[in-house]
Tab-separated table of C-alpha atoms and ligand atoms in Angstrom:
chain	number	residue	atom	x	y	z
O	1	MET	CA	-4.569	-1.485	28.028
O	2	LYS	CA	-1.674	-3.384	29.623
O	3	LYS	CA	-1.723	-6.862	28.089
O	4	ILE	CA	-2.588	-7.266	24.440
O	5	ILE	CA	-2.639	-10.297	22.163
O	6	VAL	CA	-1.589	-9.644	18.577
O	7	THR	CA	-2.609	-12.491	16.287
O	8	GLY	CA	-0.519	-12.841	13.143
O	9	GLY	CA	2.162	-10.762	14.841
O	10	ALA	CA	4.947	-12.590	12.982
O	11	GLY	CA	3.593	-11.534	9.579
O	12	PHE	CA	4.282	-8.378	7.584
O	13	ILE	CA	1.805	-5.893	9.089
O	14	GLY	CA	1.294	-7.586	12.464
O	15	SER	CA	5.030	-7.541	13.251
O	16	ASN	CA	5.219	-3.858	12.317
O	17	PHE	CA	2.408	-3.197	14.827
O	18	VAL	CA	4.202	-5.211	17.537
O	19	HIS	CA	7.374	-3.130	17.081
O	20	TYR	CA	5.270	0.050	17.003
O	21	VAL	CA	3.630	-0.794	20.345
O	22	VAL	CA	6.853	-1.903	22.040
O	23	ASN	CA	8.703	1.207	20.825
O	24	ASN	CA	5.983	3.720	21.711
O	25	HIS	CA	4.027	2.335	24.671
O	26	PRO	CA	6.343	1.085	27.429
O	27	ASP	CA	3.495	0.014	29.748
O	28	VAL	CA	2.098	-2.578	27.324
O	29	PHE	CA	3.052	-6.272	27.163
O	30	VAL	CA	2.425	-7.987	23.819
O	31	THR	CA	1.687	-11.678	23.344
O	32	VAL	CA	1.997	-12.666	19.700
O	33	LEU	CA	-0.166	-15.635	18.688
O	34	ASP	CA	1.031	-16.876	15.312
O	35	LYS	CA	0.960	-20.241	13.558
O	36	LEU	CA	4.132	-19.387	11.591
O	37	THR	CA	2.658	-20.389	8.245
O	38	TYR	CA	4.778	-19.781	5.131
O	39	ALA	CA	3.992	-16.063	5.663
O	40	GLY	CA	5.058	-15.884	9.306
O	41	ASN	CA	8.690	-15.414	10.238
O	42	LYS	CA	10.307	-15.270	13.683
O	43	GLU	CA	12.966	-12.983	12.197
O	44	ASN	CA	10.307	-10.272	11.936
O	45	LEU	CA	10.240	-10.116	15.732
O	46	VAL	CA	13.975	-9.969	16.365
O	47	GLY	CA	15.097	-7.315	18.856
O	48	LEU	CA	12.022	-7.309	21.095
O	49	PRO	CA	12.914	-7.313	24.810
O	50	GLU	CA	11.721	-10.447	26.659
O	51	ASP	CA	9.978	-8.403	29.327
O	52	ARG	CA	7.865	-6.612	26.697
O	53	ALA	CA	6.790	-9.325	24.266
O	54	LYS	CA	6.570	-13.078	23.771
O	55	LEU	CA	5.683	-15.360	20.879
O	56	VAL	CA	3.201	-18.211	21.267
O	57	VAL	CA	3.304	-20.467	18.210
O	58	GLY	CA	-0.236	-21.698	17.639
O	59	ASP	CA	-3.387	-21.606	15.564
O	60	ILE	CA	-6.190	-19.081	16.085
O	61	CYS	CA	-8.618	-21.940	15.326
O	62	ASP	CA	-7.366	-23.835	18.419
O	63	ALA	CA	-10.171	-22.912	20.838
O	64	PRO	CA	-8.566	-24.208	24.102
O	65	LEU	CA	-5.306	-22.366	23.326
O	66	VAL	CA	-7.153	-19.165	22.393
O	67	ASP	CA	-9.289	-19.400	25.535
O	68	SER	CA	-6.244	-19.801	27.783
O	69	LEU	CA	-4.568	-16.734	26.292
O	70	VAL	CA	-7.605	-14.459	26.036
O	71	GLN	CA	-8.723	-14.965	29.644
O	72	ASP	CA	-5.576	-13.173	30.775
O	73	ALA	CA	-5.658	-10.295	28.232
O	74	ASP	CA	-7.029	-6.760	28.126
O	75	ALA	CA	-7.368	-6.681	24.334
O	76	VAL	CA	-6.985	-8.765	21.182
O	77	VAL	CA	-5.777	-7.150	17.961
O	78	HIS	CA	-6.521	-9.613	15.192
O	79	TYR	CA	-4.173	-9.556	12.176
O	80	ALA	CA	-3.753	-13.290	11.498
O	81	ALA	CA	-5.092	-14.304	8.104
O	82	GLU	CA	-4.386	-16.007	4.862
O	83	SER	CA	-3.722	-12.764	3.008
O	84	HIS	CA	-2.831	-13.383	-0.650
O	85	ASN	CA	-5.488	-13.181	-3.385
O	86	ASP	CA	-3.564	-15.314	-5.892
O	87	ASN	CA	-3.253	-18.165	-3.371
O	88	SER	CA	-6.966	-17.989	-2.611
O	89	LEU	CA	-7.718	-18.554	-6.298
O	90	LYS	CA	-5.650	-21.753	-6.236
O	91	ASP	CA	-6.918	-23.188	-2.928
O	92	PRO	CA	-9.560	-21.310	-0.928
O	93	SER	CA	-9.787	-23.830	1.936
O	94	PRO	CA	-7.183	-22.342	4.349
O	95	PHE	CA	-8.798	-18.930	3.755
O	96	VAL	CA	-12.186	-20.186	4.918
O	97	GLN	CA	-10.617	-21.941	7.893
O	98	THR	CA	-8.297	-19.214	9.188
O	99	ASN	CA	-10.179	-16.092	8.146
O	100	ILE	CA	-13.670	-17.216	9.139
O	101	VAL	CA	-13.336	-20.063	11.669
O	102	GLY	CA	-10.268	-18.406	13.244
O	103	THR	CA	-12.100	-15.102	13.671
O	104	TYR	CA	-15.124	-16.907	15.110
O	105	THR	CA	-12.860	-18.665	17.649
O	106	LEU	CA	-11.353	-15.354	18.801
O	107	LEU	CA	-14.754	-13.656	18.993
O	108	GLU	CA	-16.148	-16.393	21.213
O	109	ALA	CA	-13.221	-16.145	23.623
O	110	CYS	CA	-13.463	-12.335	23.751
O	111	ARG	CA	-17.194	-12.593	24.391
O	112	LYS	CA	-16.671	-15.121	27.210
O	113	TYR	CA	-14.118	-12.939	29.031
O	114	ASP	CA	-15.464	-9.507	27.940
O	115	VAL	CA	-12.161	-8.640	26.268
O	116	ARG	CA	-11.783	-5.636	23.938
O	117	TYR	CA	-11.365	-6.790	20.327
O	118	HIS	CA	-9.987	-4.982	17.285
O	119	HIS	CA	-10.451	-6.563	13.869
O	120	VAL	CA	-7.931	-5.768	11.128
O	121	SER	CA	-9.522	-6.001	7.716
O	122	THR	CA	-9.143	-4.839	4.147
O	123	ASP	CA	-10.684	-2.382	1.683
O	124	GLU	CA	-11.207	-5.354	-0.649
O	125	VAL	CA	-14.443	-6.224	1.182
O	126	TYR	CA	-16.032	-3.355	-0.796
O	127	GLY	CA	-15.157	-4.841	-4.195
O	128	ASP	CA	-13.711	-2.387	-6.699
O	129	LEU	CA	-14.339	1.045	-8.214
O	130	PRO	CA	-14.284	2.097	-11.883
O	131	LEU	CA	-11.020	3.599	-13.121
O	132	ARG	CA	-10.945	7.388	-12.710
O	133	GLU	CA	-10.610	7.803	-16.488
O	134	ASP	CA	-14.014	6.112	-16.888
O	135	LEU	CA	-15.796	8.408	-14.413
O	136	PRO	CA	-17.349	11.775	-15.374
O	137	GLY	CA	-15.795	13.595	-12.356
O	138	HIS	CA	-12.506	11.628	-12.645
O	139	GLY	CA	-13.155	10.010	-9.255
O	140	GLU	CA	-13.466	13.241	-7.274
O	141	GLY	CA	-17.268	13.202	-6.879
O	142	PRO	CA	-19.164	11.989	-3.811
O	143	GLY	CA	-19.313	8.200	-3.458
O	144	GLU	CA	-16.276	7.644	-5.648
O	145	LYS	CA	-14.058	6.359	-2.822
O	146	PHE	CA	-14.855	3.666	-0.257
O	147	THR	CA	-16.401	4.804	3.037
O	148	ASP	CA	-17.733	2.749	5.938
O	149	HIS	CA	-21.178	3.008	4.294
O	150	THR	CA	-20.114	1.409	0.982
O	151	PRO	CA	-21.993	-1.907	0.507
O	152	TYR	CA	-19.918	-5.071	0.779
O	153	ASN	CA	-19.185	-6.638	-2.627
O	154	PRO	CA	-16.035	-8.802	-2.395
O	155	SER	CA	-14.599	-10.415	-5.538
O	156	SER	CA	-12.125	-13.135	-4.550
O	157	PRO	CA	-12.127	-16.063	-2.111
O	158	TYR	CA	-9.667	-14.011	0.010
O	159	SER	CA	-11.792	-10.872	0.141
O	160	SER	CA	-15.032	-12.780	0.621
O	161	THR	CA	-13.624	-14.576	3.670
O	162	LYS	CA	-12.418	-11.236	5.068
O	163	ALA	CA	-15.901	-9.802	4.416
O	164	GLY	CA	-17.432	-12.800	6.209
O	165	SER	CA	-15.164	-12.239	9.190
O	166	ASP	CA	-16.116	-8.521	9.345
O	167	LEU	CA	-19.803	-9.463	9.377
O	168	LEU	CA	-19.220	-11.904	12.237
O	169	VAL	CA	-17.678	-9.037	14.236
O	170	ARG	CA	-20.638	-6.758	13.497
O	171	ALA	CA	-23.045	-9.506	14.622
O	172	TRP	CA	-21.087	-10.123	17.851
O	173	VAL	CA	-21.251	-6.380	18.608
O	174	ARG	CA	-24.971	-6.156	18.010
O	175	SER	CA	-26.095	-9.485	19.457
O	176	PHE	CA	-23.703	-9.890	22.372
O	177	GLY	CA	-22.468	-6.352	23.064
O	178	LEU	CA	-18.874	-7.287	22.247
O	179	ARG	CA	-16.545	-4.299	22.700
O	180	ALA	CA	-15.132	-4.293	19.193
O	181	THR	CA	-13.934	-2.055	16.375
O	182	ILE	CA	-13.083	-2.850	12.745
O	183	SER	CA	-10.546	-1.216	10.426
O	184	ASN	CA	-10.418	-1.663	6.649
O	185	CYS	CA	-7.089	-0.615	5.206
O	186	SER	CA	-5.759	-0.242	1.670
O	187	ASN	CA	-2.596	-1.838	0.195
O	188	ASN	CA	0.411	-1.742	2.513
O	189	TYR	CA	4.036	-1.575	1.473
O	190	GLY	CA	7.340	-1.490	3.352
O	191	PRO	CA	10.039	-3.841	4.698
O	192	TYR	CA	9.256	-7.445	5.740
O	193	GLN	CA	6.441	-7.933	3.181
O	194	HIS	CA	6.351	-11.472	1.798
O	195	ILE	CA	7.908	-11.705	-1.671
O	196	GLU	CA	4.744	-13.184	-3.184
O	197	LYS	CA	3.227	-9.653	-3.080
O	198	PHE	CA	3.507	-7.192	-5.989
O	199	ILE	CA	6.138	-4.686	-4.805
O	200	PRO	CA	8.600	-7.079	-3.092
O	201	ARG	CA	8.152	-9.610	-5.896
O	202	GLN	CA	9.319	-7.090	-8.497
O	203	ILE	CA	12.195	-5.760	-6.354
O	204	THR	CA	13.489	-9.277	-5.660
O	205	ASN	CA	12.966	-10.253	-9.310
O	206	ILE	CA	15.270	-7.431	-10.370
O	207	LEU	CA	17.800	-8.332	-7.669
O	208	SER	CA	17.689	-11.974	-8.882
O	209	GLY	CA	17.979	-11.200	-12.598
O	210	ILE	CA	14.356	-12.240	-13.275
O	211	THR	CA	12.168	-10.070	-15.517
O	212	PRO	CA	9.446	-8.267	-13.471
O	213	LYS	CA	5.873	-9.405	-14.107
O	214	LEU	CA	2.898	-7.101	-14.670
O	215	TYR	CA	-0.608	-8.609	-14.666
O	216	GLY	CA	-2.624	-7.657	-17.750
O	217	ASN	CA	-2.386	-4.036	-18.910
O	218	GLY	CA	-1.246	-2.703	-15.515
O	219	LYS	CA	-4.059	-0.115	-15.340
O	220	ASN	CA	-5.358	-1.532	-12.037
O	221	VAL	CA	-5.059	1.001	-9.230
O	222	ARG	CA	-4.112	0.330	-5.618
O	223	ASP	CA	-4.201	2.945	-2.815
O	224	TRP	CA	-0.748	2.506	-1.227
O	225	ILE	CA	-0.031	3.215	2.437
O	226	HIS	CA	3.216	2.648	4.333
O	227	THR	CA	2.767	-0.079	6.934
O	228	ASN	CA	4.079	2.258	9.686
O	229	ASP	CA	1.059	4.488	9.058
O	230	HIS	CA	-1.270	1.477	9.232
O	231	SER	CA	0.159	0.635	12.673
O	232	SER	CA	-0.338	4.137	14.087
O	233	ALA	CA	-3.916	4.141	12.774
O	234	VAL	CA	-4.734	0.783	14.394
O	235	TRP	CA	-3.330	2.023	17.710
O	236	ALA	CA	-5.499	5.177	17.478
O	237	ILE	CA	-8.612	3.067	16.821
O	238	LEU	CA	-7.757	0.555	19.558
O	239	THR	CA	-7.334	3.271	22.169
O	240	LYS	CA	-9.739	6.007	21.016
O	241	GLY	CA	-12.204	4.388	18.585
O	242	ARG	CA	-15.922	4.223	19.339
O	243	MET	CA	-17.214	0.720	20.074
O	244	GLY	CA	-18.993	-0.970	17.197
O	245	GLU	CA	-17.545	1.446	14.631
O	246	THR	CA	-15.709	0.773	11.392
O	247	TYR	CA	-12.804	3.032	10.385
O	248	LEU	CA	-11.245	3.080	6.922
O	249	ILE	CA	-7.462	3.543	6.823
O	250	GLY	CA	-5.790	5.082	3.787
O	251	ALA	CA	-3.221	7.730	2.901
O	252	ASP	CA	-4.421	9.039	-0.508
O	253	GLY	CA	-1.831	6.903	-2.299
O	254	GLU	CA	-3.567	5.851	-5.532
O	255	GLN	CA	-1.152	4.581	-8.191
O	256	ASP	CA	-1.660	2.261	-11.131
O	257	ASN	CA	0.452	-0.908	-11.219
O	258	LYS	CA	2.299	0.070	-14.390
O	259	HIS	CA	3.425	3.341	-12.824
O	260	VAL	CA	4.553	1.569	-9.625
O	261	LEU	CA	6.564	-0.946	-11.615
O	262	GLU	CA	8.154	1.764	-13.761
O	263	LEU	CA	9.121	3.652	-10.598
O	264	ILE	CA	10.720	0.522	-9.091
O	265	LEU	CA	12.672	-0.008	-12.328
O	266	GLU	CA	13.807	3.629	-12.407
O	267	LEU	CA	14.872	3.594	-8.731
O	268	MET	CA	16.829	0.381	-9.370
O	269	GLY	CA	18.616	1.830	-12.403
O	270	GLN	CA	16.773	-0.264	-15.008
O	271	PRO	CA	15.071	0.797	-18.265
O	272	LYS	CA	11.424	1.783	-17.641
O	273	ASP	CA	10.136	-0.932	-19.985
O	274	ALA	CA	12.239	-3.834	-18.663
O	275	TYR	CA	9.231	-5.928	-17.625
O	276	GLU	CA	6.858	-8.425	-19.213
O	277	GLN	CA	3.072	-8.473	-19.229
O	278	VAL	CA	1.745	-11.814	-18.010
O	279	LYS	CA	-1.652	-13.454	-17.663
O	280	ASP	CA	-4.094	-11.300	-15.729
O	281	ARG	CA	-5.496	-12.350	-12.343
O	282	PRO	CA	-9.014	-13.842	-12.758
O	283	GLY	CA	-11.612	-11.400	-11.388
O	284	HIS	CA	-8.880	-8.759	-10.936
O	285	ASP	CA	-10.276	-5.751	-9.017
O	286	LEU	CA	-9.841	-2.533	-11.012
O	287	ARG	CA	-9.387	0.229	-8.450
O	288	TYR	CA	-9.383	0.748	-4.692
O	289	ALA	CA	-9.580	4.202	-3.097
O	290	ILE	CA	-10.111	5.029	0.562
O	291	ASP	CA	-11.907	8.010	2.075
O	292	SER	CA	-10.288	8.173	5.531
O	293	THR	CA	-12.047	11.396	6.650
O	294	LYS	CA	-13.759	9.667	9.589
O	295	LEU	CA	-10.489	8.347	11.016
O	296	ARG	CA	-8.689	11.672	10.519
O	297	GLU	CA	-11.459	13.927	11.876
O	298	GLU	CA	-12.720	11.756	14.735
O	299	LEU	CA	-9.440	10.339	16.025
O	300	GLY	CA	-6.964	12.986	14.806
O	301	TRP	CA	-4.845	10.470	12.874
O	302	THR	CA	-2.630	11.621	10.010
O	303	PRO	CA	-0.232	9.518	7.929
O	304	GLN	CA	3.463	10.397	8.238
O	305	PHE	CA	4.999	8.426	5.333
O	306	THR	CA	3.234	10.039	2.396
O	307	ASN	CA	6.108	10.428	-0.069
O	308	PHE	CA	5.624	7.209	-2.059
O	309	ARG	CA	8.829	7.598	-4.061
O	310	ASP	CA	10.925	7.933	-0.879
O	311	GLY	CA	9.065	5.071	0.833
O	312	LEU	CA	9.630	2.858	-2.177
O	313	ALA	CA	13.335	3.776	-2.302
O	314	ASP	CA	13.682	2.820	1.398
O	315	THR	CA	11.844	-0.450	0.742
O	316	ILE	CA	14.149	-1.278	-2.195
O	317	LYS	CA	17.152	-0.537	0.049
O	318	TRP	CA	15.796	-2.891	2.730
O	319	TYR	CA	15.316	-5.834	0.302
O	320	THR	CA	18.736	-5.155	-1.199
O	321	GLU	CA	20.416	-5.224	2.217
O	322	ASN	CA	18.393	-8.155	3.599
O	323	GLU	CA	18.746	-10.797	0.920
O	324	ALA	CA	19.128	-13.474	3.633
O	325	TRP	CA	15.546	-12.728	4.735
O	326	TRP	CA	13.997	-13.628	1.333
O	327	GLN	CA	16.537	-15.525	-0.801
O	328	ALA	CA	15.705	-19.071	0.379
O	329	GLU	CA	12.064	-18.713	-0.704
O	330	LYS	CA	12.518	-16.939	-4.034
O	331	ALA	CA	12.793	-19.960	-6.345
O	332	ALA	CA	9.726	-21.678	-4.860
O	333	VAL	CA	7.604	-18.514	-5.056
O	334	GLU	CA	8.491	-18.010	-8.726
O	335	ALA	CA	7.974	-21.706	-9.548
O	336	ASN	CA	4.492	-21.455	-8.052
O	337	TYR	CA	3.663	-18.373	-10.142
O	338	ALA	CA	5.056	-20.031	-13.263
O	339	LYS	CA	2.464	-22.826	-12.925
O	340	SER	CA	-0.296	-20.268	-13.568
O	341	GLY	CA	1.593	-18.419	-16.298
O	342	GLN	CA	2.359	-15.455	-14.049
K	401	NAD	P1	0.828	-11.916	6.112
K	401	NAD	O1	0.369	-13.004	5.204
K	401	NAD	O2	2.137	-11.272	5.882
K	401	NAD	O3	0.846	-12.451	7.627
K	401	NAD	C1	-0.187	-13.251	8.147
K	401	NAD	C2	0.292	-13.809	9.486
K	401	NAD	O4	-0.779	-14.579	10.045
K	401	NAD	C3	1.501	-14.741	9.363
K	401	NAD	O5	2.444	-14.446	10.366
K	401	NAD	C4	0.898	-16.118	9.554
K	401	NAD	O6	1.824	-17.050	10.108
K	401	NAD	C5	-0.244	-15.826	10.492
K	401	NAD	N1	-1.311	-16.834	10.415
K	401	NAD	C6	-1.919	-17.302	9.294
K	401	NAD	N2	-2.836	-18.231	9.627
K	401	NAD	C7	-2.809	-18.331	10.979
K	401	NAD	C8	-3.549	-19.108	11.909
K	401	NAD	N3	-4.489	-19.991	11.522
K	401	NAD	N4	-3.285	-18.958	13.234
K	401	NAD	C9	-2.327	-18.081	13.634
K	401	NAD	N5	-1.595	-17.335	12.804
K	401	NAD	C10	-1.836	-17.458	11.487
K	401	NAD	O7	-0.362	-10.858	6.111
K	401	NAD	P2	-0.302	-9.262	6.171
K	401	NAD	O8	-0.137	-8.746	4.800
K	401	NAD	O9	0.620	-8.859	7.242
K	401	NAD	O10	-1.815	-8.960	6.626
K	401	NAD	C11	-2.165	-8.955	8.000
K	401	NAD	C12	-3.632	-8.604	8.150
K	401	NAD	O11	-3.877	-7.321	7.570
K	401	NAD	C13	-4.571	-9.571	7.424
K	401	NAD	O12	-5.716	-9.735	8.239
K	401	NAD	C14	-4.935	-8.864	6.140
K	401	NAD	O13	-6.197	-9.245	5.681
K	401	NAD	C15	-4.923	-7.419	6.607
K	401	NAD	N6	-4.630	-6.414	5.566
K	401	NAD	C16	-3.533	-6.550	4.778
K	401	NAD	C17	-3.239	-5.559	3.850
K	401	NAD	C18	-1.999	-5.652	2.961
K	401	NAD	O14	-1.794	-4.799	2.114
K	401	NAD	N7	-1.130	-6.641	3.116
K	401	NAD	C19	-4.082	-4.449	3.720
K	401	NAD	C20	-5.209	-4.358	4.533
K	401	NAD	C21	-5.468	-5.340	5.468
K	402	DAU	O1	-6.169	-3.749	-0.615
K	402	DAU	C1	-5.668	-4.453	0.470
K	402	DAU	C2	-5.135	-5.805	0.042
K	402	DAU	O2	-3.904	-5.548	-0.636
K	402	DAU	C3	-4.925	-6.755	1.199
K	402	DAU	O3	-6.166	-7.069	1.769
K	402	DAU	C4	-4.230	-8.041	0.737
K	402	DAU	O4	-3.932	-8.849	1.865
K	402	DAU	C5	-2.940	-7.670	0.030
K	402	DAU	O5	-2.330	-8.834	-0.479
K	402	DAU	C6	-3.220	-6.688	-1.095
K	402	DAU	O6	-3.991	-7.334	-2.137
K	402	DAU	P1	-3.650	-7.123	-3.693
K	402	DAU	O7	-4.185	-8.288	-4.412
K	402	DAU	O8	-4.035	-5.762	-4.129
K	402	DAU	O9	-2.020	-7.165	-3.599
K	402	DAU	P2	-0.899	-7.851	-4.513
K	402	DAU	O10	0.396	-7.390	-3.963
K	402	DAU	O11	-1.112	-9.290	-4.683
K	402	DAU	O12	-1.131	-7.148	-5.934
K	402	DAU	C7	-1.133	-5.729	-6.074
K	402	DAU	C8	-1.494	-5.420	-7.517
K	402	DAU	O13	-0.413	-5.819	-8.366
K	402	DAU	C9	-2.726	-6.161	-8.022
K	402	DAU	O14	-3.446	-5.308	-8.896
K	402	DAU	C10	-2.144	-7.350	-8.797
K	402	DAU	C11	-0.846	-6.786	-9.350
K	402	DAU	N1	0.279	-7.747	-9.511
K	402	DAU	C12	0.581	-8.581	-8.480
K	402	DAU	C13	1.659	-9.446	-8.583
K	402	DAU	C14	1.998	-10.403	-7.453
K	402	DAU	C15	1.038	-7.709	-10.682
K	402	DAU	O15	0.784	-6.926	-11.615
K	402	DAU	N2	2.135	-8.563	-10.771
K	402	DAU	C16	2.456	-9.420	-9.771
K	402	DAU	O16	3.465	-10.168	-9.914
């Protein structure tokens, strides 16, 4: 595994993976293929040595460009996507284009040159679970977390396009023998996450003197994992995973949104109730929860950043110290949310 292409490597999770590989695997050269949409940022790649990584600015839907890069690679790790549910509810078209047509374009190039492919996906393809309080065993019984056998049941344009892309990968494995793996991960947090997302939006709201915004009653549960742990899991799957398999990535980090927001407020020295409830997201998934037994037992992976309070405190510190990274975009992001009453 000497030359890898990381699509979406200038985004939040992809750039974390690029740094992870460069820092831990000195024999690997990384080519980042990224369109630098509103979510991509060259700053996320600062500090990478020129002899270890390069950035190619381009679209994963550009078949000649993809072909020219893939023919010279040992593996493709595919992170690039339109990733935000709220945006997909306003305009699904770039989601269909990038998440489905873009994945198809990469799969065809990998098939042509017999290149190893890893597909980064989301737990949202499985739809949602009932809240623990509504379950007889409080969510501890069999089948009460997502596994790789849970039927697909996506809710939003975002998650349905990710589900579609996963199914393309499965078909390319079965029909063409593509050497591919899939990972479905839960909600990531950490530095460099775009400020449209829940945790950085609230941190930067507080830093900007804007009241934090909670959708609906805040009972919705997300299964938080630090993005560093996502990167180590993807590397384990890329290098040790069984071809054709799906691995779920999660770190047992279930928290409801209200609790997360209260913790952010507490860590930033604000009253616990200094937020407002705004219009709920249409079709808002209730709860995600990952059973990562297969990944842990088969590949020996364990998460390292499991203290959510400490991870959140570090994340708050990063946004506080790196205002230049997010400040220019803050007003536009909030103006966009204001249009939908959020
Ligand atoms: P992000 O929005 O921060 O970054 C996406 C990156 O993809 C950006 O750099 C963007 O410029 C690039 N991109 C978008 N369209 C492109 C195109 N057509 N061609 C080339 N590059 C393009 O996303 P993220 O949160 O880092 O998510 C990365 C991947 O991980 C996505 O596939 C997402 O579905 C998946 N994922 C995310 C989470 C999460 O919590 N954020 C959890 C599980 C899985
Ligand atoms: O589960 C994995 C998914 O996690 C990834 O596939 C997606 O790419 C990623 O964006 C994330 O999706 P969510 O929709 O769960 O993340 P988001 O940060 O948008 O919202 C997290 C929760 O917080 C969700 O229940 C909605 C709520 N929320 C969000 C915002 C932006 C609020 O209450 N207030 C807000 O201002």
